[in-house]
């Protein structure tokens, strides 16, 4: 064919990619009689399409016009890897025009993708001034040119990349990482469009938006080759970048203080400490004096810090490595004069490896839309914090950080644990409808917030709230909680780089009484270890031992910590009802010992203000505790079943593991029978039982728990409106009368199906 022959001549005669592309657009426009022909190529560094050559559009726009995958007509062609012919481009829903190209003059549009073995490379676009319906022949011609051209383009780019040395290596690496991402999902063929991924439904709500990737690799910032500008100038640059990074962090801190509370702002103190670290600055300056540029000096000095920490096999330390990498990315962004990093999450969906509390705080403070992480379960601390902050989150999405790239668009459905990468218009519309529906439903449920909790057959119920951070209190009150069933006290400790003093704790705990002056407030003793660990190894309750040295076992070795906390509870209560929950009880002796320590702490209070005997609640979180629940009930005033841990220990499923999500089944008959057994044993002692694990917030399970005789449920505050509404519209009696038969069923699926038959979804669901 004449056209292809002319193209092959161009390749023989041209020496650069730009020259090939320039001639190609001229030839296509002439041979196909089009007013415009343009070529866009995908830059793997940021996965944006760049206008590389054009006949017909303004030449000055070449290299400047960039559009994300899925954006505009051309972005759609590449993202969906299909040709698109549109007679009246400006009336197409995906139409997007760049004024600098002056393309608004052209009516009709035809775009075809260029791809190598399903890896998108770019697109060829033709346009005409006159309105025109492109024929099948036009489409096929352009598609066959694209197929021929793509190999030439790619070879030219690889050769140019190799010529550029270091940067070229990076180009190839980006391509490699594209394949790695594709392989990670096993979706070689679908070209990253409308890819559905699933993870843990960590925090409800639907959000849509562009991706902001967190972490060093994801940021893709590496010190670029630049001439050394002299030690004085390079040092000035470093100091300036450190200063600017510090301002960013201080801004996040201020926003956190305003949007959340002063306590949460504390979480960034480790960043500020590092920024002010003399040793770090010395190392950077020393390497600058040896003749390296500012970015390389910063990169190297923090790399050294990182390598030192990497030698320590401790997962808390591993998280500090992530802080270091995050901070390095921020400093380098300033050094390389990219945009301030603190604004990066605003209105975006953040994708990260893990869920450190600092990230959730930053999202909340800076107006991030949602969070998706690669590791972590739905009951991890980060997930609990996301729920408190009302940020939709999906955790444990395998391979997500290598699958998505900056510029991708995501849908996050935190209620079902679904993430859709680069959704099609139809998917987008479906989720928009779903979001509207759930918003409507939520509005309806709000009417139940101020009504007493009761079932359709008139049974009065007690619904309390789980509190983790002060922000939960207001929501709990607003959503109609009757008190605090579980106050997790760990956050105030974890957020600080030091222990809060007794007085600080009093100030924090007092807020609970300000919100619920009549109580009840069930404060839990510090439950560290497992997923709740402290900075700086202050107490040696590290993250790893879910089994072993955690919770009250740690407190037994640190009576002063327990004493301060108990005294703070009592002082905050100031004579009002006080209840203290003891977590992770494994034996009667342990309960007696901790109880004695509590009494002792209260007895040591200097004045009478706080000298009251608190109610004591033993938490049932271990199978061993279920077996001795009768004796534990006798020794305490109430029992509180922590099903998150009970399920973990009964079924041997790490609560953090996303891989085991399916095994972590609250309908498991062993779990349900353990709860029932605990209720019956407590009843013999005349003691009430509460359930405060996450399963209590699911309405069918809540009905099941009440039918088993549980006296109260304590749930995440956001779950209260729907729970109240569901309970109010369903009867408990029929389930109560069959409860023994239900619990006798042999498997989780039989129980789940049985309950679903009794309580089917209505049309409204
Ligand atoms: C539980 O284990 O169910 C519980 C409520 O405690 P936490 O989730 O804080 O461990
Ligand atoms: Mg627990």
XYZ file of C-alpha atoms and ligand atoms in Angstrom:
776
model
C 0.000 0.000 0.000
C 1.236 3.398 -0.941
C 0.748 4.838 2.501
C 2.650 2.129 4.331
C 5.385 2.182 1.743
C 5.845 5.914 2.265
C 6.047 5.300 6.007
C 8.762 2.691 5.629
C 10.807 5.175 3.592
C 10.460 7.696 6.390
C 11.920 5.241 8.871
C 14.887 4.545 6.621
C 15.671 8.239 6.314
C 14.886 9.579 9.796
C 17.296 9.562 12.704
C 15.063 10.424 15.589
C 11.699 9.499 16.983
C 10.503 13.092 16.640
C 11.422 13.149 12.952
C 9.631 9.839 12.315
C 6.491 11.024 14.052
C 6.501 14.420 12.311
C 6.708 12.839 8.863
C 4.179 10.161 9.750
C 1.432 12.605 10.690
C 1.969 14.520 7.450
C 1.749 11.360 5.352
C -1.373 10.029 7.096
C -3.182 13.367 6.812
C -2.365 13.606 3.134
C -3.090 10.010 2.156
C -6.315 9.744 4.160
C -7.420 13.286 3.309
C -7.805 14.403 6.879
C -7.478 17.921 8.273
C -5.709 16.706 11.378
C -3.484 13.777 12.234
C -1.885 13.584 15.673
C 0.119 11.013 17.565
C -0.064 10.645 21.327
C 2.347 8.434 23.225
C 2.005 7.083 26.713
C 4.820 8.130 29.007
C 5.408 5.242 31.389
C 6.909 7.588 33.974
C 3.524 9.091 34.798
C 1.170 7.070 32.574
C -0.062 10.170 30.873
C -0.571 10.546 27.151
C 1.511 13.250 25.527
C 0.874 14.900 22.195
C 4.085 14.063 20.292
C 3.373 15.192 16.741
C 0.559 16.800 14.831
C -0.534 17.989 11.448
C -3.431 20.398 11.777
C -3.392 21.223 15.493
C -1.220 24.037 16.814
C 2.387 22.838 16.643
C 3.208 24.748 19.811
C 1.006 22.321 21.759
C 3.330 19.401 20.952
C 4.969 18.094 24.117
C 2.721 20.250 26.259
C -0.676 18.619 25.991
C -0.958 15.707 28.414
C -3.977 13.686 29.356
C -4.543 10.786 31.727
C -5.623 7.307 30.754
C -9.366 7.274 30.358
C -9.537 11.062 29.992
C -11.095 12.624 26.926
C -11.701 10.712 23.715
C -8.048 9.808 23.177
C -7.542 8.772 26.789
C -10.553 6.482 26.387
C -9.182 4.983 23.160
C -5.959 4.036 24.935
C -7.478 3.019 28.254
C -10.111 0.847 26.620
C -7.831 -0.192 23.737
C -10.479 0.246 21.113
C -10.965 2.580 18.209
C -13.475 5.358 18.567
C -15.205 7.134 15.675
C -17.366 10.123 16.576
C -19.248 12.272 14.077
C -19.803 15.219 16.375
C -16.960 15.087 18.849
C -18.031 18.039 20.976
C -21.347 16.388 21.846
C -19.665 13.163 23.027
C -19.766 12.755 26.852
C -16.030 12.078 26.937
C -15.131 15.196 24.927
C -12.350 17.267 26.361
C -10.489 19.870 24.417
C -7.259 21.675 24.986
C -7.462 25.336 23.951
C -3.763 25.422 23.090
C -4.385 22.966 20.249
C -7.325 24.955 18.816
C -9.018 21.653 18.035
C -12.497 22.983 18.697
C -12.587 23.835 14.994
C -12.699 20.162 14.070
C -16.034 18.365 14.114
C -15.367 14.663 13.622
C -12.933 12.401 15.419
C -11.376 9.000 14.806
C -8.826 7.525 17.187
C -7.134 4.127 17.195
C -4.917 2.697 19.922
C -1.294 1.642 19.477
C -0.295 -1.322 21.608
C 2.360 -3.971 21.867
C 1.002 -7.250 23.158
C -1.708 -5.540 25.136
C 0.656 -2.993 26.593
C -0.712 0.403 25.574
C 1.792 2.641 23.802
C -0.313 5.500 22.473
C -2.875 6.501 19.874
C -3.206 7.941 16.392
C -6.004 10.426 15.941
C -7.452 11.977 12.776
C -9.977 14.807 12.708
C -11.916 16.713 10.084
C -13.346 20.187 9.952
C -16.465 18.956 8.166
C -18.827 16.683 9.968
C -18.164 13.195 8.699
C -19.112 9.596 9.480
C -15.923 7.536 9.289
C -16.257 4.323 7.333
C -15.148 0.896 8.434
C -12.469 1.238 5.775
C -11.131 4.439 7.450
C -10.976 2.702 10.795
C -9.193 -0.345 9.409
C -6.674 1.760 7.505
C -5.753 3.762 10.546
C -5.627 0.637 12.714
C -3.231 -1.083 10.315
C -0.984 1.996 10.280
C -1.022 1.956 14.077
C -0.043 -1.710 14.084
C 2.915 -1.015 11.783
C 3.981 2.139 13.498
C 3.935 0.900 17.051
C 6.963 -1.355 16.686
C 8.950 1.433 15.037
C 7.987 3.917 17.734
C 8.785 1.582 20.562
C 12.167 0.605 19.140
C 13.066 4.234 18.647
C 12.051 5.017 22.230
C 14.043 2.149 23.676
C 17.141 3.128 21.733
C 16.794 6.755 22.783
C 16.253 5.608 26.353
C 19.381 3.489 26.331
C 21.335 6.403 24.884
C 20.242 8.489 27.844
C 21.852 6.010 30.266
C 20.409 6.192 33.789
C 17.111 7.687 32.709
C 16.783 5.134 29.984
C 17.175 2.409 32.567
C 14.284 3.944 34.352
C 12.124 3.920 31.250
C 12.713 0.203 30.829
C 12.070 -0.307 34.503
C 8.734 1.474 34.212
C 7.776 -0.859 31.405
C 8.871 -3.799 33.539
C 6.763 -2.580 36.406
C 3.788 -2.294 34.078
C 4.149 -5.978 33.302
C 4.673 -6.809 36.961
C 1.410 -5.053 37.759
C -0.408 -6.867 35.003
C 0.972 -10.202 36.101
C 0.111 -9.484 39.697
C -3.504 -9.437 38.694
C -3.367 -11.944 35.910
C -5.143 -9.483 33.650
C -2.697 -9.399 30.756
C -5.456 -9.002 28.246
C -7.796 -6.442 29.634
C -5.582 -3.388 29.293
C -6.237 -2.085 32.787
C -9.736 -0.949 32.139
C -12.594 -1.597 34.476
C -10.459 -3.978 36.501
C -12.310 -5.162 39.582
C -10.208 -5.953 42.609
C -11.318 -6.965 46.032
C -10.055 -6.551 49.540
C -11.339 -6.035 53.044
C -14.382 -3.810 53.534
C -12.561 -1.733 56.137
C -14.590 1.458 56.165
C -17.903 1.987 54.395
C -18.795 4.509 51.726
C -18.265 4.956 48.001
C -15.654 7.316 46.602
C -14.422 8.033 43.105
C -11.390 9.929 41.976
C -7.846 10.015 40.757
C -5.086 8.014 42.395
C -2.370 9.473 44.600
C 0.270 6.821 45.221
C 2.171 6.985 48.486
C 5.628 5.624 49.128
C 9.036 6.050 47.649
C 8.925 3.797 44.615
C 5.452 4.963 43.785
C 6.457 8.561 43.882
C 8.983 7.746 41.195
C 11.255 10.512 42.375
C 14.897 9.789 41.992
C 17.637 12.342 42.063
C 17.979 13.432 38.488
C 21.367 13.997 36.965
C 22.139 17.653 37.322
C 25.374 19.612 37.417
C 26.918 20.217 40.821
C 26.433 23.889 41.579
C 29.050 24.234 44.285
C 28.875 23.208 47.929
C 27.426 26.483 49.116
C 24.569 26.512 46.604
C 23.770 22.810 47.063
C 23.669 23.228 50.843
C 21.382 26.206 50.475
C 19.064 24.125 48.310
C 18.937 21.367 50.917
C 18.177 23.770 53.743
C 15.488 25.388 51.633
C 13.893 22.038 50.777
C 14.005 20.940 54.417
C 12.391 24.198 55.418
C 9.657 23.805 52.826
C 9.042 20.194 53.811
C 8.772 21.309 57.404
C 6.165 23.906 56.405
C 4.191 21.173 54.607
C 4.214 18.971 57.702
C 3.321 21.865 59.966
C 0.424 22.634 57.633
C -0.837 19.051 57.843
C -0.427 19.229 61.598
C -2.433 22.452 61.779
C -5.123 21.035 59.507
C -5.251 17.902 61.630
C -5.608 20.015 64.737
C -8.446 22.000 63.188
C -10.224 19.146 61.407
C -9.702 16.430 63.982
C -8.110 17.395 67.276
C -4.817 18.439 68.746
C -3.981 14.892 69.745
C -3.978 13.626 66.221
C -1.706 16.393 65.101
C 0.945 14.824 67.335
C 1.353 11.942 64.989
C 3.622 13.909 62.685
C 6.097 14.734 65.401
C 8.435 11.933 64.290
C 8.691 13.610 60.882
C 9.585 16.923 62.459
C 12.136 15.284 64.715
C 13.815 13.757 61.712
C 13.779 17.047 59.838
C 15.549 18.727 62.725
C 18.026 15.916 63.192
C 21.572 17.333 63.297
C 23.163 14.030 62.321
C 21.046 13.831 59.219
C 21.945 17.359 58.201
C 25.636 16.707 58.892
C 25.597 13.608 56.713
C 23.936 15.475 53.890
C 26.379 18.363 54.119
C 29.357 16.040 54.289
C 28.406 14.332 51.078
C 27.745 17.684 49.394
C 31.260 18.736 50.370
C 32.538 15.635 48.625
C 30.999 16.981 45.436
C 27.534 15.459 45.072
C 24.375 17.362 44.299
C 21.687 18.127 46.870
C 19.149 15.486 45.722
C 21.750 12.732 45.692
C 23.037 13.773 49.111
C 19.525 13.728 50.584
C 18.718 10.442 48.901
C 21.961 8.858 50.150
C 21.729 10.100 53.733
C 18.173 8.847 54.177
C 19.077 5.627 52.403
C 21.739 5.103 55.048
C 19.153 5.662 57.801
C 16.843 3.260 56.055
C 19.500 0.576 55.713
C 20.366 0.831 59.376
C 16.733 0.336 60.343
C 16.248 -2.452 57.827
C 18.669 -4.586 59.818
C 16.236 -4.606 62.737
C 13.629 -7.321 62.367
C 10.707 -5.530 63.965
C 7.567 -4.446 62.222
C 7.274 -1.179 64.126
C 10.727 -0.301 62.838
C 9.607 -1.302 59.368
C 6.864 1.299 59.658
C 9.452 3.912 60.604
C 11.260 3.003 57.395
C 8.109 3.940 55.577
C 8.074 7.286 57.411
C 11.641 7.845 56.254
C 10.800 6.986 52.670
C 7.745 9.194 52.789
C 9.766 12.062 54.176
C 12.494 11.522 51.583
C 9.904 11.689 48.834
C 8.634 14.966 50.252
C 12.092 16.558 50.486
C 13.073 15.391 47.018
C 9.827 16.704 45.602
C 10.825 20.146 46.811
C 14.408 19.801 45.671
C 13.303 18.801 42.231
C 10.801 21.613 42.343
C 7.710 19.566 42.048
C 4.446 20.614 43.619
C 4.040 20.689 47.407
C 3.330 17.192 48.571
C 0.829 18.098 51.250
C -1.756 19.050 48.649
C -1.254 15.779 46.825
C -3.960 13.844 48.617
C -6.639 16.512 48.386
C -9.650 15.118 46.530
C -7.686 12.007 45.604
C -7.855 8.332 46.436
C -4.699 7.361 48.217
C -3.155 3.999 47.418
C -0.475 2.785 49.811
C 1.139 -0.393 51.062
C -0.116 -0.160 54.623
C -2.457 1.886 56.764
C -0.335 3.836 59.232
C -2.455 6.090 61.448
C -0.435 9.086 60.123
C -1.790 8.470 56.644
C -5.396 8.379 57.814
C -4.885 11.604 59.737
C -3.312 13.238 56.692
C -6.203 12.110 54.503
C -8.749 13.476 56.905
C -6.895 16.741 57.386
C -6.187 17.323 53.692
C -9.522 16.189 52.288
C -8.505 12.867 50.714
C -11.462 10.886 49.388
C -10.620 7.280 50.227
C -7.847 4.845 51.000
C -6.815 1.551 49.429
C -4.001 -0.511 50.901
C -2.121 -3.611 49.945
C -1.740 -5.160 53.390
C -3.819 -5.141 56.548
C -7.134 -6.498 57.728
C -10.407 -4.796 58.483
C -9.972 -4.807 62.242
C -6.470 -3.343 62.168
C -5.950 -0.081 63.962
C -5.640 1.887 60.745
C -8.956 0.462 59.565
C -10.652 1.330 62.842
C -9.294 4.851 62.595
C -10.517 5.185 58.999
C -13.996 4.199 60.184
C -13.814 6.746 62.991
C -12.847 9.409 60.530
C -15.522 8.389 58.016
C -13.000 7.712 55.254
C -14.016 4.902 52.884
C -11.265 2.285 52.897
C -10.507 -1.074 51.356
C -7.552 -2.932 52.845
C -5.514 -5.937 51.779
C -5.913 -5.516 48.005
C -3.169 -7.750 46.672
C -0.745 -6.109 44.273
C -2.599 -2.775 44.237
C 0.525 -0.623 44.482
C 1.991 -2.155 41.358
C -1.315 -2.289 39.511
C -2.301 1.357 39.685
C -0.362 4.378 38.529
C -0.653 8.079 39.093
C -3.439 9.429 36.893
C -5.529 6.251 37.044
C -9.094 6.694 38.175
C -10.547 4.493 40.880
C -13.866 3.636 42.389
C -13.629 2.539 46.005
C -16.584 0.807 47.599
C -15.630 0.485 51.240
C -18.856 -1.335 52.099
C -18.246 -4.288 49.812
C -14.436 -4.106 49.709
C -14.382 -3.491 45.959
C -11.958 -1.358 43.985
C -12.437 -0.670 40.277
C -9.436 0.605 38.330
C -10.157 2.897 35.376
C -13.890 2.230 35.333
C -15.864 2.487 32.136
C -18.623 5.060 31.900
C -21.240 2.371 32.595
C -19.449 1.182 35.737
C -19.061 4.738 36.895
C -22.754 5.361 36.430
C -23.633 2.141 38.248
C -21.598 3.164 41.269
C -22.961 6.691 41.162
C -26.444 5.196 41.343
C -25.348 2.933 44.188
C -23.837 5.886 46.067
C -27.050 7.893 45.625
C -29.120 4.930 46.801
C -27.012 4.370 49.872
C -27.038 8.061 50.621
C -30.833 8.054 50.413
C -30.970 5.005 52.665
C -28.627 6.630 55.119
C -30.836 9.716 55.219
C -33.822 7.484 55.967
C -32.006 5.676 58.758
C -31.124 8.981 60.415
C -34.733 9.250 61.516
C -34.112 6.303 63.839
C -31.136 7.870 65.617
C -33.188 9.634 68.217
C -35.692 6.836 68.785
C -35.129 4.251 71.502
C -33.543 1.060 70.169
C -36.217 -1.605 69.902
C -37.311 -4.367 67.577
C -40.518 -4.511 65.529
C -42.012 -6.789 68.200
C -41.330 -4.215 70.878
C -38.200 -5.592 72.589
C -36.101 -2.785 74.083
C -32.398 -3.173 73.330
C -29.208 -1.532 74.538
C -26.900 -0.194 71.845
C -23.621 1.354 72.924
C -20.692 2.785 70.998
C -17.068 1.740 70.538
C -14.835 4.763 70.956
C -11.261 5.003 69.717
C -10.662 8.706 69.288
C -12.382 11.782 70.645
C -14.043 12.400 67.266
C -16.074 9.200 67.774
C -17.859 10.624 70.783
C -19.802 13.304 68.936
C -20.900 10.864 66.246
C -21.887 8.280 68.840
C -24.100 10.815 70.565
C -25.577 12.083 67.320
C -26.344 8.556 66.156
C -28.174 7.712 69.362
C -25.720 5.546 71.321
C -26.852 4.931 74.887
C -23.311 5.153 76.225
C -19.807 3.846 75.596
C -19.549 0.064 75.567
C -15.837 -0.033 74.756
C -13.406 2.844 75.021
C -10.206 1.696 73.311
C -7.578 3.741 75.103
C -4.583 2.781 72.984
C -4.772 5.560 70.407
C -3.677 8.339 72.761
C -0.630 6.260 73.576
C 0.148 5.252 70.041
C -0.230 8.751 68.644
C 2.414 10.152 70.929
C 6.099 9.570 70.825
C 5.945 9.598 74.635
C 3.477 8.356 77.222
C 0.624 10.717 78.034
C 0.865 11.877 81.632
C -1.901 11.079 84.073
C -3.202 14.635 83.746
C -3.246 14.435 79.953
C -5.164 11.191 80.196
C -7.697 12.724 82.578
C -8.311 15.487 80.050
C -8.833 12.932 77.262
C -11.108 10.571 79.220
C -13.153 13.414 80.660
C -14.487 14.151 77.176
C -16.389 10.872 77.325
C -18.275 12.073 80.392
C -18.879 15.449 78.824
C -20.656 13.653 75.969
C -22.378 10.979 78.059
C -22.709 12.518 81.524
C -24.876 9.667 82.761
C -22.574 6.986 81.390
C -22.187 4.153 81.132
C -18.569 4.473 80.051
C -16.565 1.259 79.850
C -12.906 2.219 79.680
C -10.616 -0.579 78.643
C -7.172 -0.931 80.180
C -4.359 -0.373 77.722
C -4.421 -3.336 75.327
C -1.046 -3.221 73.618
C 0.652 -5.752 71.387
C -0.690 -7.521 68.332
C -1.846 -4.709 66.074
C -1.694 -2.093 68.836
C 1.931 -1.304 69.472
C 3.804 1.625 70.857
C 6.512 3.828 69.434
C 10.128 3.596 70.445
C 9.718 0.265 72.162
C 8.592 2.150 75.291
C 6.957 -0.987 76.503
C 8.218 -4.109 74.944
C 4.848 -5.068 73.477
C 5.834 -5.272 69.874
C 3.537 -5.719 66.966
C 4.213 -9.338 66.229
C 3.163 -11.402 69.181
C -0.569 -11.729 68.826
C 0.199 -14.799 70.853
C 2.251 -14.128 73.910
C 3.447 -10.911 75.389
C 0.570 -8.520 74.949
C -2.156 -6.637 76.745
C -2.476 -7.186 80.515
C 0.597 -9.415 80.473
C 2.555 -6.278 79.625
C 0.723 -4.179 82.212
C 1.543 -6.679 84.936
C 5.196 -5.872 84.314
C 4.536 -2.121 84.265
C 2.338 -1.406 87.263
C 3.079 2.315 87.058
C 1.435 2.523 83.611
C -1.641 0.697 84.855
C -1.728 2.836 88.013
C -1.619 6.126 86.096
C -4.296 4.993 83.706
C -6.674 3.705 86.358
C -6.228 6.863 88.402
C -6.891 8.935 85.284
C -10.148 7.015 84.681
C -11.235 7.624 88.251
C -10.324 11.307 88.213
C -12.140 11.795 84.905
C -15.215 10.042 86.298
C -15.109 12.235 89.419
C -17.768 10.238 91.172
C -19.794 9.393 88.070
C -20.336 5.733 87.159
C -17.025 4.106 86.202
C -16.460 0.770 84.585
C -13.084 -0.702 83.655
C -12.735 -3.507 81.140
C -9.819 -5.897 81.459
C -8.766 -7.216 78.036
C -7.365 -10.600 77.086
C -8.088 -12.345 80.373
C -6.861 -15.935 80.206
C -7.260 -17.130 83.793
C -9.058 -16.364 87.026
C -5.755 -15.576 88.722
C -4.927 -13.013 86.061
C -8.288 -11.322 86.575
C -7.840 -11.306 90.343
C -4.346 -9.922 90.074
C -5.330 -7.076 87.744
C -8.376 -6.332 89.833
C -6.158 -6.006 92.895
C -3.838 -3.671 90.970
C -6.839 -1.530 90.014
C -8.050 -1.364 93.618
C -4.549 -0.520 94.726
C -4.241 2.299 92.179
C -7.544 3.802 93.278
C -6.567 3.451 96.926
C -3.397 5.444 96.265
C -5.272 8.486 95.014
C -4.336 11.356 97.316
C -7.751 12.918 97.585
C -11.208 11.479 97.735
C -12.333 12.773 94.368
C -11.649 9.614 92.513
C -11.827 7.099 95.312
C -14.701 5.016 94.133
C -14.889 1.319 93.436
C -15.229 0.881 89.719
C -17.288 -1.805 88.068
C -14.997 -4.427 86.579
C -15.665 -6.123 83.260
C -13.685 -9.157 82.138
C -13.258 -9.334 78.399
C -13.883 -12.703 76.835
C -11.498 -12.831 73.904
C -9.834 -16.226 74.298
C -11.343 -19.698 74.064
C -9.820 -20.323 77.514
C -11.869 -17.450 78.924
C -15.062 -18.951 77.480
C -14.408 -22.179 79.339
C -14.065 -20.374 82.652
C -16.609 -17.635 81.917
C -18.657 -18.660 84.997
C -15.768 -18.020 87.398
C -14.781 -14.846 85.564
C -18.369 -13.601 85.807
C -18.437 -14.382 89.504
C -15.264 -12.373 90.023
C -16.418 -9.376 87.974
C -19.449 -7.164 87.425
C -20.027 -7.832 83.754
C -18.517 -9.653 80.776
C -17.651 -8.102 77.441
C -17.045 -10.417 74.497
C -14.377 -9.177 72.086
C -15.226 -11.214 69.042
C -12.448 -9.781 66.874
C -9.905 -11.568 69.010
C -12.142 -14.468 69.972
C -12.578 -15.380 66.302
C -8.863 -14.930 65.665
C -7.870 -17.269 68.489
C -10.691 -19.785 68.091
C -10.268 -20.265 64.348
C -6.529 -19.490 64.083
C -7.050 -16.630 61.651
C -4.755 -13.651 61.996
C -7.138 -10.674 62.219
C -4.754 -8.577 60.123
C -4.484 -11.030 57.260
C -6.443 -10.169 54.160
C -5.744 -13.602 52.723
C -7.705 -15.215 55.544
C -10.714 -12.912 55.254
C -12.989 -15.736 54.102
C -12.004 -17.933 57.041
C -12.722 -15.198 59.582
C -16.380 -16.122 59.733
C -18.534 -14.921 62.620
C -21.239 -17.410 61.586
C -18.912 -20.290 62.456
C -20.927 -22.472 64.844
C -17.941 -22.735 67.198
C -17.828 -18.964 67.585
C -21.575 -18.626 68.057
C -21.731 -21.490 70.545
C -18.869 -19.933 72.518
C -20.853 -16.720 72.765
C -23.965 -18.595 73.806
C -22.028 -20.556 76.410
C -20.577 -17.347 77.831
C -24.066 -15.823 78.081
C -25.474 -18.848 79.898
C -22.559 -19.048 82.333
C -22.793 -15.313 83.086
C -26.524 -15.594 83.565
C -26.014 -18.209 86.272
C -24.033 -15.556 88.114
C -26.602 -12.870 87.338
C -24.081 -10.816 85.342
C -24.788 -8.995 82.077
C -22.925 -9.715 78.852
C -22.044 -7.299 76.070
C -20.509 -7.957 72.634
C -18.144 -5.309 71.311
C -16.427 -6.940 68.312
C -17.099 -5.813 64.753
C -19.660 -8.570 64.080
C -22.127 -6.773 66.364
C -22.576 -3.978 63.848
C -23.983 -6.331 61.180
C -27.738 -6.349 61.620
C -28.532 -10.047 61.122
C -25.689 -10.993 63.447
C -26.916 -8.365 65.903
C -30.356 -10.046 65.915
C -28.659 -13.400 66.397
C -26.628 -12.068 69.341
C -29.693 -10.584 71.016
C -31.587 -13.824 70.409
C -28.747 -15.665 72.162
C -29.370 -13.539 75.226
C -26.624 -10.930 74.934
C -27.683 -7.873 76.953
C -26.051 -5.105 74.947
C -24.033 -4.520 71.823
C -21.303 -1.971 71.383
C -20.583 -0.956 67.813
C -18.694 1.538 65.728
C -20.717 4.803 65.906
C -21.213 5.054 62.139
C -23.091 1.744 62.145
C -25.738 2.845 64.638
C -28.368 4.483 62.370
C -28.751 1.507 60.044
C -28.564 -0.972 62.896
C -31.341 0.817 64.757
C -33.479 0.977 61.660
C -33.004 -2.706 60.831
C -33.761 -3.778 64.364
C -36.840 -1.579 64.424
C -38.193 -3.223 61.295
C -37.552 -6.865 62.236
C -38.922 -9.128 64.938
C -36.656 -10.855 67.418
C -39.185 -13.289 68.918
C -39.194 -15.869 66.088
C -35.398 -16.183 66.209
C -35.338 -16.358 70.003
C -37.689 -19.304 69.951
C -35.511 -21.224 67.465
C -32.109 -20.222 68.733
C -31.027 -23.672 69.928
C -31.927 -25.212 66.560
C -29.978 -22.514 64.727
C -26.895 -23.011 66.872
C -27.109 -26.775 66.413
C -26.572 -26.423 62.663
C -23.207 -27.909 61.727
C -21.670 -25.226 59.520
C -21.340 -21.490 59.047
C -23.040 -21.540 55.663
C -26.099 -23.392 57.000
C -26.465 -20.873 59.812
C -25.992 -17.920 57.480
C -28.565 -19.279 55.029
C -31.018 -20.053 57.795
C -30.767 -16.517 59.164
C -31.019 -15.001 55.684
C -34.191 -17.007 55.067
C -35.683 -15.669 58.298
C -34.556 -12.137 57.537
C -34.487 -11.748 53.759
C -33.408 -8.595 52.014
C -36.318 -6.376 51.168
C -36.684 -4.542 47.854
C -35.177 -1.533 49.465
C -31.800 -3.228 50.003
C -12.232 -7.468 70.084
O -11.188 -8.128 70.139
O -13.284 -7.878 69.581
C -12.283 -6.099 70.635
C -13.411 -5.457 70.741
O -11.106 -5.513 70.939
P -10.068 -4.982 69.847
O -10.712 -5.035 68.507
O -9.702 -3.609 70.255
O -8.940 -5.949 70.014
Mg -9.539 -7.494 71.407
